[in-house]
Short mmCIF file of C-alpha atoms in Angstrom, two decimals:
data_model
loop_
_atom_site.label_atom_id
_atom_site.label_comp_id
_atom_site.label_asym_id
_atom_site.label_seq_id
_atom_site.Cartn_x
_atom_site.Cartn_y
_atom_site.Cartn_z
CA MET A 18 7.72 5.05 -89.53
CA SER A 19 6.39 8.33 -90.89
CA VAL A 20 8.55 11.14 -91.87
CA GLN A 21 6.85 12.99 -88.84
CA PHE A 22 8.64 10.33 -86.28
CA ALA A 23 11.85 9.95 -88.39
CA THR A 24 12.43 13.88 -87.82
CA THR A 25 11.33 13.85 -84.10
CA SER A 26 14.11 13.65 -81.36
CA LEU A 27 14.86 10.02 -79.90
CA ASN A 28 14.40 11.63 -76.58
CA THR A 29 10.90 13.08 -77.57
CA ARG A 30 9.79 9.49 -78.90
CA ILE A 31 11.19 7.94 -75.07
CA ALA A 32 9.22 10.23 -73.23
CA PHE A 33 5.75 9.44 -74.99
CA LEU A 34 6.36 5.67 -74.70
CA VAL A 35 7.61 6.08 -70.77
CA GLU A 36 4.46 7.99 -70.17
CA LEU A 37 2.07 5.70 -72.14
CA ALA A 38 3.75 2.54 -70.42
CA THR A 39 3.41 4.68 -66.72
CA ARG A 40 -0.51 5.24 -67.74
CA LEU A 41 -1.53 1.79 -68.72
CA HIS A 42 0.43 0.37 -65.73
CA LYS A 43 -1.58 2.63 -63.32
CA TYR A 44 -4.93 1.76 -65.04
CA GLY A 45 -4.63 -1.90 -64.61
CA ALA A 46 -2.95 -3.54 -67.77
CA ALA A 47 -1.71 -6.63 -67.16
CA SER A 48 2.56 -7.33 -67.68
CA PRO A 49 1.63 -9.28 -71.06
CA ARG A 50 -0.41 -6.84 -72.35
CA LEU A 51 1.39 -3.83 -71.36
CA GLU A 52 4.66 -5.22 -73.00
CA MET A 53 3.12 -5.96 -75.98
CA ALA A 54 1.29 -2.87 -76.36
CA ILE A 55 4.38 -0.76 -75.69
CA SER A 56 6.65 -2.77 -77.85
CA GLY A 57 4.09 -2.62 -80.83
CA SER A 58 3.96 1.10 -80.55
CA ALA A 59 7.39 1.71 -80.28
CA ARG A 60 8.16 -0.03 -83.17
CA ARG A 61 5.27 1.88 -85.35
CA ILE A 62 7.13 5.31 -84.23
CA GLY A 63 10.85 3.97 -85.01
CA VAL A 64 11.83 2.73 -81.75
CA ASN A 65 13.08 -0.86 -80.74
CA ALA A 66 11.60 -1.33 -76.94
CA ASP A 67 12.51 -4.21 -74.90
CA VAL A 68 9.93 -3.82 -71.95
CA TRP A 69 10.04 -5.65 -68.83
CA SER A 70 6.85 -5.27 -66.52
CA ILE A 71 6.25 -6.42 -63.02
CA PRO A 72 3.47 -4.82 -60.76
CA THR A 73 5.74 -2.57 -58.94
CA ALA A 74 8.15 -1.53 -61.72
CA ILE A 75 8.75 -1.15 -65.53
CA ILE A 76 12.10 -1.35 -67.07
CA ILE A 77 12.36 -0.34 -70.78
CA SER A 78 15.38 -0.50 -72.97
CA PHE A 79 15.30 2.05 -76.14
CA ALA A 80 17.00 1.87 -79.34
CA ASP A 81 16.38 4.25 -82.42
CA LEU A 82 15.62 1.70 -85.35
CA ALA A 83 17.01 4.31 -87.73
CA GLN A 84 20.56 3.12 -86.37
CA GLY A 85 20.39 -0.10 -88.62
CA GLU A 86 22.19 -3.00 -86.85
CA ASP A 87 23.19 -1.07 -84.04
CA GLY A 88 19.79 -0.14 -83.13
CA ARG A 89 19.58 -3.76 -81.38
CA LEU A 90 21.93 -2.26 -78.69
CA ALA A 91 20.08 -0.28 -76.29
CA GLN A 92 20.80 3.75 -76.00
CA THR A 93 18.73 4.48 -73.35
CA THR A 94 17.27 2.26 -70.42
CA GLN A 95 14.30 3.95 -68.12
CA VAL A 96 13.52 2.42 -64.79
CA ILE A 97 10.03 3.69 -63.60
CA ARG A 98 8.95 2.81 -59.91
CA LEU A 99 5.16 2.12 -59.43
CA LEU A 100 2.66 1.20 -57.08
CA SER A 101 0.09 -1.74 -58.33
CA GLY A 102 -2.32 -0.32 -60.46
CA ASP A 103 -6.20 -0.40 -59.98
CA VAL A 104 -8.17 -0.66 -63.16
CA ASN A 105 -9.99 2.49 -64.40
CA LEU A 106 -11.37 1.48 -67.41
CA ASP A 107 -12.21 5.18 -68.88
CA LYS A 108 -8.46 6.36 -68.39
CA LEU A 109 -7.33 3.31 -69.88
CA CYS A 110 -9.56 3.74 -73.11
CA ARG A 111 -8.49 7.20 -73.15
CA ALA A 112 -4.87 6.40 -73.02
CA ASP A 113 -5.33 3.89 -75.84
CA GLU A 114 -7.08 6.16 -78.11
CA ILE A 115 -4.62 8.72 -77.48
CA ALA A 116 -1.47 6.28 -78.63
CA ASP A 117 -3.69 4.99 -81.56
CA GLN A 118 -4.39 8.97 -82.54
CA VAL A 119 -0.40 9.77 -82.23
CA ILE A 120 0.65 6.76 -84.22
CA ALA A 121 -2.04 7.63 -86.86
CA GLY A 122 -0.46 11.34 -87.07
CA LYS A 123 -3.22 12.62 -85.97
CA LEU A 124 -1.55 13.73 -82.75
CA ASP A 125 1.71 15.50 -82.43
CA LEU A 126 4.01 13.38 -79.88
CA ARG A 127 4.33 16.38 -77.24
CA GLU A 128 0.51 16.87 -77.64
CA GLY A 129 0.17 13.23 -77.32
CA PHE A 130 2.56 13.31 -73.92
CA ARG A 131 0.43 16.41 -72.58
CA LEU A 132 -2.91 14.50 -73.10
CA LEU A 133 -1.35 11.41 -71.16
CA ARG A 134 -0.28 13.67 -68.35
CA GLY A 135 -3.66 15.00 -68.34
CA LEU A 136 -5.24 11.89 -67.09
CA GLU A 137 -3.43 12.21 -63.69
CA LEU A 138 -6.23 14.17 -62.41
CA PRO A 139 -7.34 12.60 -59.18
CA ASP A 140 -11.01 11.63 -58.78
CA THR A 141 -13.82 14.22 -57.76
CA ARG A 142 -15.72 14.09 -54.64
CA ARG A 143 -18.79 12.89 -56.68
CA GLN A 144 -16.72 10.30 -58.23
CA GLN A 145 -15.29 9.25 -54.90
CA ALA A 146 -18.81 9.09 -53.58
CA ALA A 147 -19.99 6.75 -56.54
CA VAL A 148 -17.10 4.31 -55.98
CA ILE A 149 -18.09 4.26 -52.11
CA GLY A 150 -21.74 3.56 -53.28
CA SER A 151 -20.44 0.59 -55.76
CA TYR A 152 -18.86 -0.94 -52.73
CA GLY A 153 -22.03 -1.26 -50.59
CA LEU A 154 -24.11 -2.51 -53.88
CA SER A 155 -21.47 -5.05 -54.76
CA ALA A 156 -21.55 -6.25 -51.28
CA ALA A 157 -25.47 -6.68 -51.54
CA ALA A 158 -25.44 -8.29 -54.42
CA ILE A 159 -22.92 -10.89 -53.54
CA ALA A 160 -25.02 -11.65 -50.75
CA ALA A 161 -27.93 -12.22 -52.44
CA LEU A 162 -26.22 -13.72 -55.70
CA PHE A 163 -23.68 -16.38 -54.12
CA LEU A 164 -24.55 -16.36 -50.20
CA HIS A 165 -28.59 -16.56 -50.69
CA SER A 166 -28.62 -14.69 -47.18
CA SER A 167 -31.78 -13.05 -45.91
CA TRP A 168 -32.87 -9.47 -46.48
CA VAL A 169 -31.18 -8.61 -42.77
CA ASP A 170 -27.95 -9.90 -43.65
CA LEU A 171 -28.10 -8.06 -47.22
CA LEU A 172 -28.41 -4.70 -45.93
CA VAL A 173 -25.85 -5.16 -43.21
CA ALA A 174 -23.61 -6.47 -45.74
CA ALA A 175 -24.43 -3.10 -47.82
CA LEU A 176 -23.65 -1.16 -44.65
CA VAL A 177 -20.20 -2.78 -44.46
CA GLY A 178 -19.47 -2.34 -47.67
CA LEU A 179 -20.01 1.67 -47.53
CA ILE A 180 -17.66 1.46 -44.73
CA ILE A 181 -14.84 -0.43 -46.42
CA GLY A 182 -14.99 1.98 -49.43
CA THR A 183 -14.81 5.04 -47.46
CA ILE A 184 -11.70 3.53 -45.86
CA THR A 185 -10.54 2.63 -48.91
CA ILE A 186 -11.02 6.11 -50.40
CA LEU A 187 -9.48 7.53 -47.77
CA SER A 188 -6.30 5.27 -47.92
CA VAL A 189 -5.61 6.59 -51.39
CA THR A 190 -4.11 9.85 -50.13
CA ARG A 191 -2.74 8.40 -46.66
CA PRO A 192 0.18 6.04 -47.15
CA ARG A 193 0.21 5.14 -43.91
CA LEU A 194 -3.07 3.90 -43.76
CA HIS A 195 -3.01 2.71 -47.28
CA VAL A 196 -0.32 0.04 -46.03
CA ALA A 197 -2.53 -1.44 -43.23
CA SER A 198 -5.85 -0.79 -44.96
CA ASP A 199 -6.91 -4.46 -45.63
CA ALA A 200 -6.31 -5.53 -42.42
CA ILE A 201 -8.23 -2.41 -40.97
CA CYS A 202 -11.22 -3.14 -43.05
CA ALA A 203 -11.41 -6.70 -42.19
CA MET A 204 -11.04 -5.76 -38.66
CA VAL A 205 -13.96 -2.94 -38.68
CA ALA A 206 -16.19 -5.04 -40.71
CA THR A 207 -15.87 -7.86 -38.41
CA LEU A 208 -16.59 -5.93 -35.67
CA VAL A 209 -19.87 -4.20 -37.06
CA VAL A 210 -21.18 -7.32 -37.85
CA ILE A 211 -20.45 -8.78 -34.64
CA VAL A 212 -21.94 -6.12 -32.47
CA PHE A 213 -24.92 -5.83 -34.74
CA SER A 214 -25.91 -9.63 -34.36
CA ALA A 215 -25.35 -9.42 -30.87
CA LEU A 216 -27.40 -6.28 -30.03
CA VAL A 217 -29.65 -5.99 -32.81
CA VAL A 218 -30.75 -9.18 -34.80
CA PRO A 219 -28.89 -12.61 -35.19
CA LEU A 220 -26.89 -12.59 -38.74
CA ALA A 221 -25.03 -15.48 -40.72
CA ILE A 222 -21.71 -13.90 -39.61
CA LYS A 223 -19.20 -15.36 -42.23
CA SER A 224 -21.46 -14.79 -45.29
CA VAL A 225 -22.38 -11.11 -43.93
CA ILE A 226 -18.60 -10.63 -43.48
CA LEU A 227 -17.34 -12.01 -46.76
CA ALA A 228 -19.83 -10.08 -48.72
CA GLY A 229 -18.59 -6.83 -47.07
CA LEU A 230 -15.11 -7.59 -47.93
CA ILE A 231 -15.75 -9.21 -51.06
CA VAL A 232 -14.15 -6.15 -53.38
CA LEU A 233 -10.88 -6.45 -51.31
CA VAL A 234 -10.62 -10.05 -52.01
CA PRO A 235 -8.03 -10.55 -54.38
CA GLY A 236 -9.33 -12.99 -56.63
CA MET A 237 -8.69 -10.91 -59.84
CA SER A 238 -5.22 -10.54 -58.91
CA LEU A 239 -4.71 -14.41 -58.18
CA THR A 240 -6.35 -15.05 -61.80
CA THR A 241 -4.08 -12.46 -63.62
CA ALA A 242 -1.01 -14.16 -61.57
CA VAL A 243 -1.78 -17.62 -63.09
CA ARG A 244 -2.00 -16.26 -66.20
CA GLU A 245 0.95 -14.25 -66.20
CA ILE A 246 2.91 -17.58 -65.13
CA SER A 247 1.08 -19.79 -67.56
CA SER A 248 2.30 -17.02 -70.41
CA GLN A 249 5.79 -17.46 -69.12
CA HIS A 250 6.14 -13.98 -67.46
CA LEU A 251 7.22 -15.53 -63.93
CA VAL A 252 8.87 -13.04 -62.05
CA SER A 253 5.55 -10.74 -62.78
CA GLY A 254 3.13 -13.88 -61.77
CA MET A 255 4.97 -14.90 -58.92
CA ALA A 256 5.39 -11.26 -57.64
CA ARG A 257 1.61 -10.47 -57.99
CA MET A 258 0.81 -14.18 -56.62
CA GLY A 259 2.77 -13.05 -53.44
CA GLY A 260 0.75 -9.69 -53.12
CA ALA A 261 -2.55 -11.52 -53.38
CA MET A 262 -1.38 -13.72 -50.33
CA SER A 263 -0.61 -11.14 -48.50
CA THR A 264 -3.80 -9.31 -48.99
CA LEU A 265 -5.43 -12.57 -47.82
CA LEU A 266 -3.38 -12.65 -44.97
CA LYS A 267 -3.71 -9.25 -43.83
CA LEU A 268 -7.57 -9.92 -44.28
CA THR A 269 -7.69 -12.89 -42.31
CA PHE A 270 -5.80 -11.19 -39.26
CA GLY A 271 -7.99 -8.32 -39.31
CA MET A 272 -11.14 -10.74 -39.26
CA VAL A 273 -9.37 -12.99 -36.09
CA ALA A 274 -8.21 -9.75 -34.35
CA ALA A 275 -11.79 -8.34 -34.35
CA ARG A 276 -12.94 -11.68 -33.05
CA GLN A 277 -10.35 -11.61 -30.21
CA ILE A 278 -11.72 -8.13 -29.10
CA CYS A 279 -15.16 -9.13 -29.05
CA ALA A 280 -14.10 -12.09 -26.74
CA VAL A 281 -12.02 -9.57 -24.58
CA PHE A 282 -15.40 -7.58 -24.06
CA GLY A 283 -17.69 -10.44 -23.58
CA ILE A 284 -19.63 -9.53 -26.94
CA GLU A 285 -20.94 -12.69 -28.30
CA ALA A 286 -22.30 -12.84 -31.75
CA ARG A 287 -25.57 -14.65 -32.60
CA ASP A 288 -24.58 -16.46 -35.53
CA PHE A 289 -28.10 -17.62 -36.96
CA GLU A 290 -29.50 -18.07 -40.72
CA LEU A 291 -32.66 -16.03 -41.16
CA PRO A 292 -35.22 -17.05 -43.91
CA ALA A 293 -33.31 -16.86 -47.07
CA LEU A 294 -34.34 -14.72 -50.10
CA SER A 295 -36.30 -15.62 -52.71
CA PRO A 296 -34.89 -16.99 -56.04
CA TRP A 297 -36.36 -14.13 -58.15
CA VAL A 298 -34.24 -12.06 -56.21
CA ASP A 299 -30.72 -13.46 -58.34
CA TYR A 300 -32.08 -11.46 -61.40
CA PRO A 301 -32.13 -8.06 -60.14
CA ALA A 302 -29.03 -8.39 -58.05
CA LEU A 303 -27.27 -9.54 -61.00
CA VAL A 304 -28.10 -6.40 -62.67
CA VAL A 305 -27.26 -4.24 -59.39
CA ALA A 306 -23.78 -6.16 -59.36
CA ALA A 307 -23.14 -5.27 -62.99
CA ILE A 308 -23.84 -1.42 -62.46
CA ALA A 309 -21.74 -1.79 -59.23
CA PHE A 310 -18.85 -3.15 -61.18
CA ALA A 311 -18.91 -0.45 -63.92
CA ILE A 312 -18.73 2.12 -61.27
CA LEU A 313 -16.12 0.68 -59.52
CA PHE A 314 -13.77 0.07 -62.81
CA ARG A 315 -14.77 3.49 -63.80
CA ALA A 316 -16.13 2.70 -66.96
CA ALA A 317 -17.04 5.64 -68.92
CA LYS A 318 -21.25 6.04 -69.17
CA ARG A 319 -21.08 4.99 -72.84
CA ASP A 320 -19.55 1.51 -71.75
CA TRP A 321 -21.94 1.01 -69.33
CA PRO A 322 -24.24 -1.26 -71.77
CA VAL A 323 -21.18 -3.11 -72.63
CA VAL A 324 -20.08 -3.69 -69.26
CA ILE A 325 -23.78 -4.82 -67.63
CA LEU A 326 -23.88 -7.36 -70.51
CA ALA A 327 -20.37 -8.97 -69.99
CA VAL A 328 -21.32 -9.49 -66.24
CA VAL A 329 -24.78 -10.84 -67.11
CA VAL A 330 -23.21 -13.13 -70.05
CA GLY A 331 -20.33 -14.42 -67.46
CA TYR A 332 -22.78 -15.03 -64.75
CA LEU A 333 -25.29 -17.01 -66.51
CA ALA A 334 -22.82 -18.77 -68.68
CA THR A 335 -20.78 -19.89 -65.39
CA ARG A 336 -24.44 -20.90 -63.85
CA LEU A 337 -25.62 -22.88 -66.89
CA GLY A 338 -22.18 -24.53 -67.75
CA GLY A 339 -22.31 -25.96 -64.14
CA LEU A 340 -26.00 -27.37 -64.89
CA ILE A 341 -25.19 -29.39 -67.70
CA PRO A 342 -25.26 -33.10 -67.09
CA ILE A 343 -21.58 -34.22 -67.76
CA ASN A 344 -19.05 -36.48 -66.21
CA VAL A 345 -16.93 -33.41 -64.91
CA PRO A 346 -17.39 -31.58 -61.81
CA GLY A 347 -20.14 -28.76 -62.54
CA VAL A 348 -18.69 -25.54 -60.66
CA PRO A 349 -15.07 -25.76 -62.44
CA PHE A 350 -16.76 -26.42 -66.01
CA GLY A 351 -19.10 -23.50 -65.64
CA VAL A 352 -16.23 -21.15 -64.68
CA PHE A 353 -14.23 -22.43 -67.85
CA LEU A 354 -17.12 -21.76 -69.92
CA GLY A 355 -17.73 -18.39 -68.72
CA GLY A 356 -14.14 -17.25 -69.17
CA LEU A 357 -14.02 -19.04 -72.60
CA LEU A 358 -17.36 -16.64 -73.90
CA LEU A 359 -15.85 -13.62 -72.27
CA SER A 360 -12.64 -13.83 -73.57
CA ALA A 361 -13.98 -14.31 -77.14
CA MET A 362 -16.31 -11.67 -76.65
CA ALA A 363 -13.97 -9.30 -75.38
CA ASN A 364 -11.53 -9.86 -78.88
CA VAL A 365 -14.37 -9.24 -80.88
CA TYR A 366 -15.33 -6.25 -78.92
CA ALA A 367 -11.82 -5.07 -79.68
CA ARG A 368 -11.81 -5.97 -83.14
CA TYR A 369 -14.94 -4.33 -84.29
CA THR A 370 -14.77 -0.99 -82.02
CA GLY A 371 -11.24 -0.42 -81.90
CA ARG A 372 -11.04 -0.01 -78.01
CA PRO A 373 -9.71 -2.07 -75.39
CA GLY A 374 -11.21 -5.59 -74.94
CA ALA A 375 -10.50 -5.13 -71.12
CA VAL A 376 -13.81 -3.46 -71.25
CA VAL A 377 -15.77 -6.81 -71.63
CA ARG A 378 -12.74 -9.10 -69.80
CA GLU A 379 -12.09 -7.34 -66.57
CA PRO A 380 -15.74 -6.63 -65.37
CA GLY A 381 -16.84 -9.70 -67.05
CA ILE A 382 -14.72 -12.31 -64.93
CA LEU A 383 -15.00 -10.60 -61.26
CA LEU A 384 -18.15 -12.84 -60.55
CA LEU A 385 -15.97 -15.88 -61.66
CA VAL A 386 -12.69 -14.97 -60.02
CA PRO A 387 -12.26 -17.57 -56.74
CA GLY A 388 -11.03 -14.82 -54.22
CA SER A 389 -13.61 -15.78 -51.51
CA VAL A 390 -12.43 -19.49 -52.08
CA GLY A 391 -8.84 -18.47 -51.18
CA PHE A 392 -9.96 -16.21 -48.16
CA ARG A 393 -12.13 -18.98 -46.63
CA SER A 394 -9.09 -21.60 -47.12
CA VAL A 395 -6.29 -19.04 -45.10
CA SER A 396 -9.55 -18.73 -42.60
CA TYR A 397 -9.81 -22.13 -42.04
CA LEU A 398 -6.10 -22.76 -41.63
CA LEU A 399 -5.75 -19.95 -39.38
CA ALA A 400 -8.43 -21.38 -37.15
CA ARG A 401 -6.34 -24.73 -37.33
CA ASN A 402 -8.81 -26.71 -39.39
CA ALA A 403 -6.13 -27.77 -41.72
CA THR A 404 -8.64 -30.56 -43.44
CA LEU A 405 -11.19 -27.94 -44.55
CA GLY A 406 -8.20 -25.25 -45.12
CA PHE A 407 -6.45 -27.47 -47.77
CA ASP A 408 -9.90 -28.84 -49.16
CA THR A 409 -10.90 -25.36 -50.12
CA GLY A 410 -7.15 -24.43 -51.26
CA MET A 411 -7.38 -27.55 -53.72
CA LEU A 412 -10.88 -26.16 -54.86
CA LEU A 413 -9.11 -22.41 -55.30
CA VAL A 414 -6.18 -24.16 -57.52
CA THR A 415 -8.99 -26.05 -59.49
CA LEU A 416 -11.11 -22.89 -60.22
CA LEU A 417 -8.31 -20.64 -60.77
CA ILE A 418 -7.03 -23.39 -63.53
CA SER A 419 -10.60 -23.77 -64.96
CA LEU A 420 -10.70 -19.96 -65.35
CA VAL A 421 -7.28 -19.35 -66.87
CA ALA A 422 -8.14 -22.04 -69.27
CA GLY A 423 -11.16 -20.60 -70.45
CA LEU A 424 -9.73 -17.27 -71.14
CA MET A 425 -6.78 -18.84 -73.08
CA PHE A 426 -9.06 -21.09 -75.25
CA GLY A 427 -11.42 -17.89 -75.83
CA GLU A 428 -8.12 -16.21 -77.26
CA LEU A 429 -7.94 -19.21 -79.66
CA LEU A 430 -11.15 -19.41 -80.19
CA VAL A 431 -11.29 -15.60 -81.42
CA ALA A 432 -7.63 -14.08 -81.99
CA PRO A 433 -6.69 -11.15 -80.40
CA ARG A 434 -5.96 -7.95 -82.96
CA ARG A 435 -5.26 -5.39 -79.81
CA PRO A 436 -2.90 -5.96 -77.11
CA LEU A 437 -5.17 -4.64 -74.39
#
């Protein structure tokens, strides 16, 4: 600990650490990584911090290391109640950079605290419009990449994505709408698709609805939950798993409710698969998906090439891994291989650039997470198709285990030097 921190009051150091923990949580840091980041930063400014993080709260006990053996006993305990954070790569990187500058002595603790507080600024209208557009692009790209739908399906999925993005942005400043936004989005998406197919042109109903809702499907949350449980962060992992299952249920309820509304008014969907897109469409769709994820995760413009490369590598590794002629199921092995490469790439990127590996890891695994499988599983169960529901549920578990194993083995291949 430098003289600068030794002469700074304990309350000032605690205030900085609490603000840093709050920012990392809001910008999508998983509990194990947040706890390591805060504990490490605290030691370097002369504070012992015992951190306990869950998706909706942080509890930190602080003690001054200058107290010697007495420093093991907490002098202050801070409880911070928070909503679940959304990934914001730009602000996560800026918070990490501010912490590094403070620890290196380039910034005063009070100045670092002020800069962290300055990250709280809400999105501008231009940024909100870009995020809404990313919902539409993501939906269209998923319809082309995984569902191999027709051009009409793709365009309708993009329209649904734009509507979902608008509702999501509006719900940020409206607490009542935010609570029910998942169910409302699923209901609106299903109504739009069924009415369009009934009155305009037949659609592949389930595929278009799934593509439109893909950003809301909690595949990332399920993956993070399994990772936290596997690393013995049991409370955080189970809480996140419960939140993800709640989201799946709300999405499924919204879809079922919309179907019942259409049945009451006698609107019957024409479920018909039009000619599929040509195989070459996969490649431009992959680039569009990568750009959409860069916007969706609010990556800084300087990080866009890295994000795009991560998404492309993750998808291609998964696809090629599934084609390798070995005596294991193709899709789970492909997901494992994609997770392995992305985890190793993220650690290499963090080691040589000094920036969070989340820039590579978070958008890269978005095409690998099996959220859509979970959504289908719950949908089948609510439709009383127990056989398909449990079968799809087992596939979900298999894919989650494969992805998490790949991420963990990737960290063994290239050891992480930075917690984020």
